[in-house]
PDB file of C-alpha atoms in Angstrom:
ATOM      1  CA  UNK A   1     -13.602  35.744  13.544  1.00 43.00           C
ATOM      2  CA  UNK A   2     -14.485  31.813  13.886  1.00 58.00           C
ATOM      3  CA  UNK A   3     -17.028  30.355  11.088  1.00 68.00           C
ATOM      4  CA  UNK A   4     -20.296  29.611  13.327  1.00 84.00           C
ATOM      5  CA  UNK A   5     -20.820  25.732  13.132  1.00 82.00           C
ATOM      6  CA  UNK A   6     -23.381  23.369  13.459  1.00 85.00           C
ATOM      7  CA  UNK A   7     -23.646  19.465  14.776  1.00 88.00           C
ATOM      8  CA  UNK A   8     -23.481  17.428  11.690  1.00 87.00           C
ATOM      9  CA  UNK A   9     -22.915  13.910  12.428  1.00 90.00           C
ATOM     10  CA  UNK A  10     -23.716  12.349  15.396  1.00 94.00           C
ATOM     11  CA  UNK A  11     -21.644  10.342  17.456  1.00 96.00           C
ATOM     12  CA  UNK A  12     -22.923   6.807  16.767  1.00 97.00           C
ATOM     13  CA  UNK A  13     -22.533   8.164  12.843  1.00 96.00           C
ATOM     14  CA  UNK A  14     -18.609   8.753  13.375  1.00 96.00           C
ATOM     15  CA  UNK A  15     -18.248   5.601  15.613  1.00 97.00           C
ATOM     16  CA  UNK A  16     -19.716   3.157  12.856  1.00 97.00           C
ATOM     17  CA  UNK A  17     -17.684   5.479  10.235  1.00 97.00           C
ATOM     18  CA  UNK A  18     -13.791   5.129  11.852  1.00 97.00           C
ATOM     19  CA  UNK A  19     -14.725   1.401  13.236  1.00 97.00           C
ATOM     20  CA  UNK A  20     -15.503   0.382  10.005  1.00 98.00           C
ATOM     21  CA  UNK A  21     -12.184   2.323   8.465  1.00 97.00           C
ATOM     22  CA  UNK A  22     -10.090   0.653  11.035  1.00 97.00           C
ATOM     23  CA  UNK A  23     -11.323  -2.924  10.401  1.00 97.00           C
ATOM     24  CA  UNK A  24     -10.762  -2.383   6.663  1.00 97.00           C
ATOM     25  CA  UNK A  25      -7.197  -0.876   7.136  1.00 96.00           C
ATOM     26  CA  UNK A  26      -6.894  -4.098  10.122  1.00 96.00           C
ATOM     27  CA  UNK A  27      -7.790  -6.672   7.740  1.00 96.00           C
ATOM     28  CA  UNK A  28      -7.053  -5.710   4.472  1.00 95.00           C
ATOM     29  CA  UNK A  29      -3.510  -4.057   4.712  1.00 95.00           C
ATOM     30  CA  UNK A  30      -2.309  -5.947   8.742  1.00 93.00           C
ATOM     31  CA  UNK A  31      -3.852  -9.371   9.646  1.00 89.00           C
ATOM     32  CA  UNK A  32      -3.473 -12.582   8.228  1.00 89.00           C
ATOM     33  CA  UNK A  33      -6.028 -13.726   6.113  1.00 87.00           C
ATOM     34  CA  UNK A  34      -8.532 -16.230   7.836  1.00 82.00           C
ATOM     35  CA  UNK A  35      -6.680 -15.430  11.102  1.00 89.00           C
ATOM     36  CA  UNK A  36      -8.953 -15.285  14.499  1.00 91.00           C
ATOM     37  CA  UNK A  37      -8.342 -11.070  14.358  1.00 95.00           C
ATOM     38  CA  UNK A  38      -8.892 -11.267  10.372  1.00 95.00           C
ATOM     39  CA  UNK A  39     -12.118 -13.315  11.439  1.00 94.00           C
ATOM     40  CA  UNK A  40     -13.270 -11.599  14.381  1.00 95.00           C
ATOM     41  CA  UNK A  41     -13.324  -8.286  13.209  1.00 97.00           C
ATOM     42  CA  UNK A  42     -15.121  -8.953   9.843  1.00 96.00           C
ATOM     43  CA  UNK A  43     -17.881 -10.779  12.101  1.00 96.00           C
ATOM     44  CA  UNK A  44     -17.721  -6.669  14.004  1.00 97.00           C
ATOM     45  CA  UNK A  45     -17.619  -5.167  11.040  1.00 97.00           C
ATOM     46  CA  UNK A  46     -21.651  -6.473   9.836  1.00 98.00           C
ATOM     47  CA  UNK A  47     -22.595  -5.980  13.430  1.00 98.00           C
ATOM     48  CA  UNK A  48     -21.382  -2.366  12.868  1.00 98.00           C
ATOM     49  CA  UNK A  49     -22.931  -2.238   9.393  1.00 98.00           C
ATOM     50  CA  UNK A  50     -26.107  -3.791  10.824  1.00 98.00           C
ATOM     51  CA  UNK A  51     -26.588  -0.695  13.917  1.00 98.00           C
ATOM     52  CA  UNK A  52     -25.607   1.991  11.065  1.00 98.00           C
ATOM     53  CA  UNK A  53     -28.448   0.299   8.665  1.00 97.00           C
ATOM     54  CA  UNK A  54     -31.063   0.594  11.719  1.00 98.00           C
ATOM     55  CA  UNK A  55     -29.377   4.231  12.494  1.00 97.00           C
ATOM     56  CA  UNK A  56     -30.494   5.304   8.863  1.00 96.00           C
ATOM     57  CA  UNK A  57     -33.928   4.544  10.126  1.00 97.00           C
ATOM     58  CA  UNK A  58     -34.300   5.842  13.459  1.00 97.00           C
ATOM     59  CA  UNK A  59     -31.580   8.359  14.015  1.00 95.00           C
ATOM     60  CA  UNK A  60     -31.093  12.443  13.420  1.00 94.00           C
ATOM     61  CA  UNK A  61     -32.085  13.952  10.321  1.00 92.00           C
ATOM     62  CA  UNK A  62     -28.681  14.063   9.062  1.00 90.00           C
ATOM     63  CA  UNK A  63     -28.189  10.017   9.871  1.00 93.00           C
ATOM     64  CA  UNK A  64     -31.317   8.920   7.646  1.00 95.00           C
ATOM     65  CA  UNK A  65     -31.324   7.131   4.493  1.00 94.00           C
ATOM     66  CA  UNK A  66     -34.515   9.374   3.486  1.00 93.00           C
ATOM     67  CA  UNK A  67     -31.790  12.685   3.771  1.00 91.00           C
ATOM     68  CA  UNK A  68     -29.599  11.084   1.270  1.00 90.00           C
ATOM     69  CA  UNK A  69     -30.481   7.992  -0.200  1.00 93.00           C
ATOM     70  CA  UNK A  70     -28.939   8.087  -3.794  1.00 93.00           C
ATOM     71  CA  UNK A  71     -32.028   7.808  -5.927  1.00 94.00           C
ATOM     72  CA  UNK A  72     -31.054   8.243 -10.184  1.00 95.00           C
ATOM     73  CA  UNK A  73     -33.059  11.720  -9.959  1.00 94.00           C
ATOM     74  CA  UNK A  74     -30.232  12.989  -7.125  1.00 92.00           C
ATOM     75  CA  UNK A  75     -26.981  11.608  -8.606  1.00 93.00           C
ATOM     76  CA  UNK A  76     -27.693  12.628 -12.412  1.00 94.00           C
ATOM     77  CA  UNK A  77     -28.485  16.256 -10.870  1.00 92.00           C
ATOM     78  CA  UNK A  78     -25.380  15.918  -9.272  1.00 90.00           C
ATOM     79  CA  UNK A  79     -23.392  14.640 -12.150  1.00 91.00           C
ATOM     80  CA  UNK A  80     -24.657  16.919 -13.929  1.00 92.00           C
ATOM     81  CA  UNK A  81     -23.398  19.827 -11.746  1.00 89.00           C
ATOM     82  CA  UNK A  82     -20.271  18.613 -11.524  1.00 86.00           C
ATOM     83  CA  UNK A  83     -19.620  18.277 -15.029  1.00 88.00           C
ATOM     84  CA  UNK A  84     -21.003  21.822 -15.757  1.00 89.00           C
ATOM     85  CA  UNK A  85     -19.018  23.069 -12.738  1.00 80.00           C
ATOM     86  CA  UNK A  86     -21.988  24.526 -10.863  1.00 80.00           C
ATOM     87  CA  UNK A  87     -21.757  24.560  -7.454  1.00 73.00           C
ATOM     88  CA  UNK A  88     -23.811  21.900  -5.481  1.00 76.00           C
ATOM     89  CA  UNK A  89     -23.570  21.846  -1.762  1.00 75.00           C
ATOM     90  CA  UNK A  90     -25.354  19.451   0.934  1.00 80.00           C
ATOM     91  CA  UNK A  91     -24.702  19.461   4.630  1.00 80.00           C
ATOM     92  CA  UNK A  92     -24.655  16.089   4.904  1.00 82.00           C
ATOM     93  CA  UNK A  93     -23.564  12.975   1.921  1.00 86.00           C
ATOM     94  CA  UNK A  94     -23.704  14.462  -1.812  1.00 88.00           C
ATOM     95  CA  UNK A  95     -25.681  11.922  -3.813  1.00 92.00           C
ATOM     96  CA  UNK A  96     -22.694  10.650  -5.336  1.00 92.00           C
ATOM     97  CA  UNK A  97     -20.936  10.525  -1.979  1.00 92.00           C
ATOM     98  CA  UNK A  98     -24.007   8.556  -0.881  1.00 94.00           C
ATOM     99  CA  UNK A  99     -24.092   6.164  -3.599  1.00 96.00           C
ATOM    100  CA  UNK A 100     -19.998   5.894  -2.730  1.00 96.00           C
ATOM    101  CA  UNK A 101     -21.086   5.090   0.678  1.00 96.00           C
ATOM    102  CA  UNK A 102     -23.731   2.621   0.325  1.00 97.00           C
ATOM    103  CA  UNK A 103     -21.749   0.493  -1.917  1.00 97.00           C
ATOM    104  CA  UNK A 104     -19.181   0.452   0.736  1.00 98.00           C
ATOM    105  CA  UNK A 105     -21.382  -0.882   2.763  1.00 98.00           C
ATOM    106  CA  UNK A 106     -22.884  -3.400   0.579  1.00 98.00           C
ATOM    107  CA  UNK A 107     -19.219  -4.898   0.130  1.00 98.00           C
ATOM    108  CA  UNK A 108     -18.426  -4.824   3.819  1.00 98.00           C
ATOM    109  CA  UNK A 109     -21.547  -6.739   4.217  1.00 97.00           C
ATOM    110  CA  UNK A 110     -20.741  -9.087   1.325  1.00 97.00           C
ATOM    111  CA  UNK A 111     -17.233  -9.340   2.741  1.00 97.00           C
ATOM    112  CA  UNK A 112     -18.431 -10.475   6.047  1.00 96.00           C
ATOM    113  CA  UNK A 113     -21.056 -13.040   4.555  1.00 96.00           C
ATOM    114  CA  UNK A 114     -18.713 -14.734   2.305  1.00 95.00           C
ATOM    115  CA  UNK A 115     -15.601 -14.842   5.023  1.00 94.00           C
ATOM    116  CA  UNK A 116     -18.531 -16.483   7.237  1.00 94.00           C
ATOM    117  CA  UNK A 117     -19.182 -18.853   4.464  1.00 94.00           C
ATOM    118  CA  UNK A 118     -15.479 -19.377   3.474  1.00 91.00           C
ATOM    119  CA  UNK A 119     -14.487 -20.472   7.399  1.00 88.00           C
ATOM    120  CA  UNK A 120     -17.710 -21.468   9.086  1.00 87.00           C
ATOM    121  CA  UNK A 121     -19.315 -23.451   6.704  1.00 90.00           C
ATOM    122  CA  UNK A 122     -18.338 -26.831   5.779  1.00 89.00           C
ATOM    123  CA  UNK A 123     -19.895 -27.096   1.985  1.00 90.00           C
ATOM    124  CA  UNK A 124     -17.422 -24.385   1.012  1.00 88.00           C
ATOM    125  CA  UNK A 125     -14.853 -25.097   2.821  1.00 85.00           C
ATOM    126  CA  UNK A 126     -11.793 -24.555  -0.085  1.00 84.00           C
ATOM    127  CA  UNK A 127     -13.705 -23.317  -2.782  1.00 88.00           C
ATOM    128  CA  UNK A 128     -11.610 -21.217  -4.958  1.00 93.00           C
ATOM    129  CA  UNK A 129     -14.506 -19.158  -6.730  1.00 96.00           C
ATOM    130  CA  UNK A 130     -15.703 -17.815  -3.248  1.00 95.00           C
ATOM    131  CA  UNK A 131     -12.308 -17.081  -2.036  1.00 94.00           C
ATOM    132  CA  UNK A 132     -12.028 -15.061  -5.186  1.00 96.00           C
ATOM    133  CA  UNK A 133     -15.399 -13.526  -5.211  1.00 97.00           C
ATOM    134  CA  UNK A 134     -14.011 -12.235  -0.950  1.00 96.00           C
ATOM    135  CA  UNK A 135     -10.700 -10.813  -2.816  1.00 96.00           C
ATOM    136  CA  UNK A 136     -12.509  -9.051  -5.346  1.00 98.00           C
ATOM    137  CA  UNK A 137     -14.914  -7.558  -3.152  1.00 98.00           C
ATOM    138  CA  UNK A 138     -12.102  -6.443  -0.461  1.00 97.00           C
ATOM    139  CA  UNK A 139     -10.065  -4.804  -3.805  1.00 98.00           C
ATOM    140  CA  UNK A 140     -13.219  -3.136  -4.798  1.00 98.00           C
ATOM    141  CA  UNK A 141     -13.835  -1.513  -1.620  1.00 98.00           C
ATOM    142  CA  UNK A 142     -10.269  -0.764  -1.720  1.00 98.00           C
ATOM    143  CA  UNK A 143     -10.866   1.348  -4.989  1.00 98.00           C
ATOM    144  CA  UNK A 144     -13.782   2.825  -3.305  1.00 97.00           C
ATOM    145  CA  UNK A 145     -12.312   4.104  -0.144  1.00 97.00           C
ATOM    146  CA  UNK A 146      -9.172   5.438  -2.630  1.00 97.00           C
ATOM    147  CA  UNK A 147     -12.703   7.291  -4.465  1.00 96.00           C
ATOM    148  CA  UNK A 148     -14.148   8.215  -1.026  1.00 95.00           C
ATOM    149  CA  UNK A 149     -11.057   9.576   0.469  1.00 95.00           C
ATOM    150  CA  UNK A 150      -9.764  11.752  -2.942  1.00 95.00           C
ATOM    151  CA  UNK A 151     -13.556  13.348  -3.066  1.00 91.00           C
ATOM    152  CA  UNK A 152     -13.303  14.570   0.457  1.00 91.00           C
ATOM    153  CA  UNK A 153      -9.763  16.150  -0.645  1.00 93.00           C
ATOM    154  CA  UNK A 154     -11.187  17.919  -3.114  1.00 88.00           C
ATOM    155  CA  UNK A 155     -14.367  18.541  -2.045  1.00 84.00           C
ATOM    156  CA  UNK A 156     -12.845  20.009   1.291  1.00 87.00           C
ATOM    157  CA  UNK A 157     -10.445  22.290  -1.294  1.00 88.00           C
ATOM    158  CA  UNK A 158     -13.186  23.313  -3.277  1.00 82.00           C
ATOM    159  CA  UNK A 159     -15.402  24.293  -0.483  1.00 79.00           C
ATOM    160  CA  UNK A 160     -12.872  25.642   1.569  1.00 84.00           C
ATOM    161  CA  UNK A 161     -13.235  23.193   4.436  1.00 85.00           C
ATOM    162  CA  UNK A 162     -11.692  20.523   6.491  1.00 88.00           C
ATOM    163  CA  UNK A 163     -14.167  17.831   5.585  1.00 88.00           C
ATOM    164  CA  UNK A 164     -12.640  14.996   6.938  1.00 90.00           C
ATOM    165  CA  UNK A 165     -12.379  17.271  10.366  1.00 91.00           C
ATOM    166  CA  UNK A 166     -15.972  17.227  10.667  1.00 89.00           C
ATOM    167  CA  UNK A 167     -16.021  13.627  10.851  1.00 90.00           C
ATOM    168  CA  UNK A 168     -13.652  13.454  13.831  1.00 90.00           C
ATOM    169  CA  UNK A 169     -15.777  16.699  15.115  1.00 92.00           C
ATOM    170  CA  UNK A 170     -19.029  16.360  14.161  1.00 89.00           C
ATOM    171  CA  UNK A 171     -18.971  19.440  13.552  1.00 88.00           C
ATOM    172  CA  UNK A 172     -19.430  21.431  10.115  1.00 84.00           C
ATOM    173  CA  UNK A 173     -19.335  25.176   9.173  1.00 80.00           C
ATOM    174  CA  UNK A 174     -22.686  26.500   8.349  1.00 76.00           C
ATOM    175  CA  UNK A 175     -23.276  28.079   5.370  1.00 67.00           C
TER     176      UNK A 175
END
């Protein structure tokens, strides 16, 4: 018998969620730094983190920041399950998750604004400290989509489904 399901994330959700994992994968692991590609889609990237930001305001329950904003209340309950080993189950982001996700965001952002800077803008034109400041943001959101992508492993283990499936789907199995 097939697990009933129910619409999860919208399509605009997913779109903004595998653009943004392509760009990363395009420009952190494929093109050329400071290339016109390398460039170009770090300029699509904020546009794509911009329409997700708005999204969190005026799209489905599931899509708004009030749903899952990680406030210190909802990740130290969640912490605190996890380390006690008590179940804790959302439909949608986990507080941690959230927290995960919003900081990915923050650094694409910050990526974008200080690639803009480093090639667009003539005062910092060859500054080492802001080319640095770009590397270390692109390694940290490295180490956070490593985070990202082991929690929805186990997390799709533990709960006993295909989490990252529901992403390409939409789709999740109700409980």
């Amino acid at each position: 018998m097939k697990a009933e399901t129910l619409r999860l994330w919208d399509p605009l959700v997913r779109v903004c969620h595998w653009s943004l994992a392509v760009v990363f994968i395009s420009d952190y692991f494929l093109n050329e730094e400071g290339d016109g590609w390398h460039r170009w889609l770090g300029y699509y990237a904020v546009a794509v983190v911009l329409v997700r930001v708005v999204w969190g305001f005026i799209g489905p329950p599931s899509a708004r920041w009030s749903d899952f904003w990680p406030t210190p209340t909802r990740v130290a309950q969640h912490g605190r399950a996890l380390f006690s080993g008590q179940g804790y189950h959302r439909m949608g982001h986990s507080p941690i998750g959230a927290l995960v996700m919003v900081l990915m965001l923050l650094l694409m952002t910050g990526l974008g604004i200080s690639g803009f800077l480093m090639e667009e803008v003539d005062y910092f034109w060859g500054e080492d400290w802001l080319r640095d400041v770009h590397e270390f943001m692109a390694d940290a959101l490295l180490t956070l989509v490593c985070v990202h992508l082991l929690a929805a492993l186990v997390e799709s283990v533990r709960l006993r489904e295909n989490l990252p499936l529901s992403m390409i789907t939409g789709h999740r199995r109700k409980r």
